[in-house]
PDB file of C-alpha atoms in Angstrom:
ATOM      1  CA  MET B  50      -1.473  56.866  28.090  1.00  0.00           C
ATOM      2  CA  LYS B  51      -5.009  55.471  28.009  1.00  0.00           C
ATOM      3  CA  GLY B  52      -5.528  56.820  24.483  1.00  0.00           C
ATOM      4  CA  LEU B  53      -2.347  55.134  23.309  1.00  0.00           C
ATOM      5  CA  ARG B  54      -3.421  51.806  24.817  1.00  0.00           C
ATOM      6  CA  ARG B  55      -6.848  52.105  23.238  1.00  0.00           C
ATOM      7  CA  SER B  56      -5.343  52.889  19.820  1.00  0.00           C
ATOM      8  CA  ALA B  57      -2.933  49.973  20.030  1.00  0.00           C
ATOM      9  CA  PHE B  58      -5.771  47.648  21.044  1.00  0.00           C
ATOM     10  CA  LEU B  59      -8.012  48.778  18.181  1.00  0.00           C
ATOM     11  CA  ILE B  60      -5.242  48.443  15.599  1.00  0.00           C
ATOM     12  CA  THR B  61      -4.459  44.963  16.921  1.00  0.00           C
ATOM     13  CA  ILE B  62      -8.136  43.958  16.685  1.00  0.00           C
ATOM     14  CA  PHE B  63      -8.290  45.291  13.129  1.00  0.00           C
ATOM     15  CA  PHE B  64      -5.224  43.396  11.919  1.00  0.00           C
ATOM     16  CA  PHE B  65      -6.253  40.232  13.765  1.00  0.00           C
ATOM     17  CA  GLY B  66      -9.655  40.428  12.068  1.00  0.00           C
ATOM     18  CA  VAL B  67      -8.048  40.896   8.658  1.00  0.00           C
ATOM     19  CA  TRP B  68      -5.729  37.954   9.307  1.00  0.00           C
ATOM     20  CA  VAL B  69      -8.593  35.669  10.389  1.00  0.00           C
ATOM     21  CA  GLY B  70     -10.721  36.865   7.471  1.00  0.00           C
ATOM     22  CA  ASN B  71      -7.997  36.121   4.953  1.00  0.00           C
ATOM     23  CA  ASN B  72      -7.410  32.659   6.393  1.00  0.00           C
ATOM     24  CA  ARG B  73     -11.092  31.769   6.103  1.00  0.00           C
ATOM     25  CA  GLN B  74     -11.287  32.823   2.437  1.00  0.00           C
ATOM     26  CA  LEU B  75     -13.945  35.451   3.092  1.00  0.00           C
ATOM     27  CA  PRO B  76     -14.947  37.949   0.406  1.00  0.00           C
ATOM     28  CA  ASP B  77     -12.903  41.154   0.315  1.00  0.00           C
ATOM     29  CA  TRP B  78     -15.727  43.269   1.740  1.00  0.00           C
ATOM     30  CA  ALA B  79     -16.082  40.954   4.750  1.00  0.00           C
ATOM     31  CA  VAL B  80     -12.348  40.974   5.464  1.00  0.00           C
ATOM     32  CA  PHE B  81     -12.580  44.751   5.900  1.00  0.00           C
ATOM     33  CA  ILE B  82     -16.079  45.130   7.393  1.00  0.00           C
ATOM     34  CA  LEU B  83     -15.800  42.522  10.168  1.00  0.00           C
ATOM     35  CA  PRO B  84     -12.838  44.077  12.040  1.00  0.00           C
ATOM     36  CA  VAL B  85     -14.197  47.588  11.475  1.00  0.00           C
ATOM     37  CA  SER B  86     -17.556  46.623  12.973  1.00  0.00           C
ATOM     38  CA  VAL B  87     -15.845  45.028  15.985  1.00  0.00           C
ATOM     39  CA  MET B  88     -13.788  48.189  16.486  1.00  0.00           C
ATOM     40  CA  TRP B  89     -16.932  50.344  16.188  1.00  0.00           C
ATOM     41  CA  TRP B  90     -18.779  48.309  18.832  1.00  0.00           C
ATOM     42  CA  LEU B  91     -15.777  48.447  21.176  1.00  0.00           C
ATOM     43  CA  ILE B  92     -15.568  52.234  20.804  1.00  0.00           C
ATOM     44  CA  LYS B  93     -19.312  52.614  21.485  1.00  0.00           C
ATOM     45  CA  TYR B  94     -19.069  50.332  24.533  1.00  0.00           C
ATOM     46  CA  ASP B  95     -16.139  52.368  25.878  1.00  0.00           C
ATOM     47  CA  GLU B  96     -18.026  55.644  25.376  1.00  0.00           C
ATOM     48  CA  ILE B  97     -21.082  54.312  27.230  1.00  0.00           C
ATOM     49  CA  ALA B  98     -18.925  53.025  30.094  1.00  0.00           C
ATOM     50  CA  TYR B  99     -17.146  56.394  30.303  1.00  0.00           C
ATOM     51  CA  LYS B 100     -20.450  58.302  30.463  1.00  0.00           C
ATOM     52  CA  ARG B 101     -21.708  56.002  33.225  1.00  0.00           C
ATOM     53  CA  ARG B 102     -18.529  56.589  35.221  1.00  0.00           C
ATOM     54  CA  LEU B 103     -19.004  60.344  34.835  1.00  0.00           C
ATOM     55  CA  ARG B 104     -22.583  60.131  36.106  1.00  0.00           C
ATOM     56  CA  LYS B 105     -21.554  58.034  39.106  1.00  0.00           C
ATOM     57  CA  GLY B 106     -18.694  60.392  39.880  1.00  0.00           C
ATOM     58  CA  VAL B 107     -16.049  57.683  40.046  1.00  0.00           C
TER      59      VAL B 107
END
């Protein structure tokens, strides 16, 4: 279930970023790169948090 929630959240972030990018008249590369970079940082943050939880034994 957690994987499904994470996927839905990432897809929502991506489409929200594309929508905001299109409304601000950004170049095509920025409309794609901005949401992808946000998704990448969120995935990295989640991986780091997961590894910390494993080390703590929670």
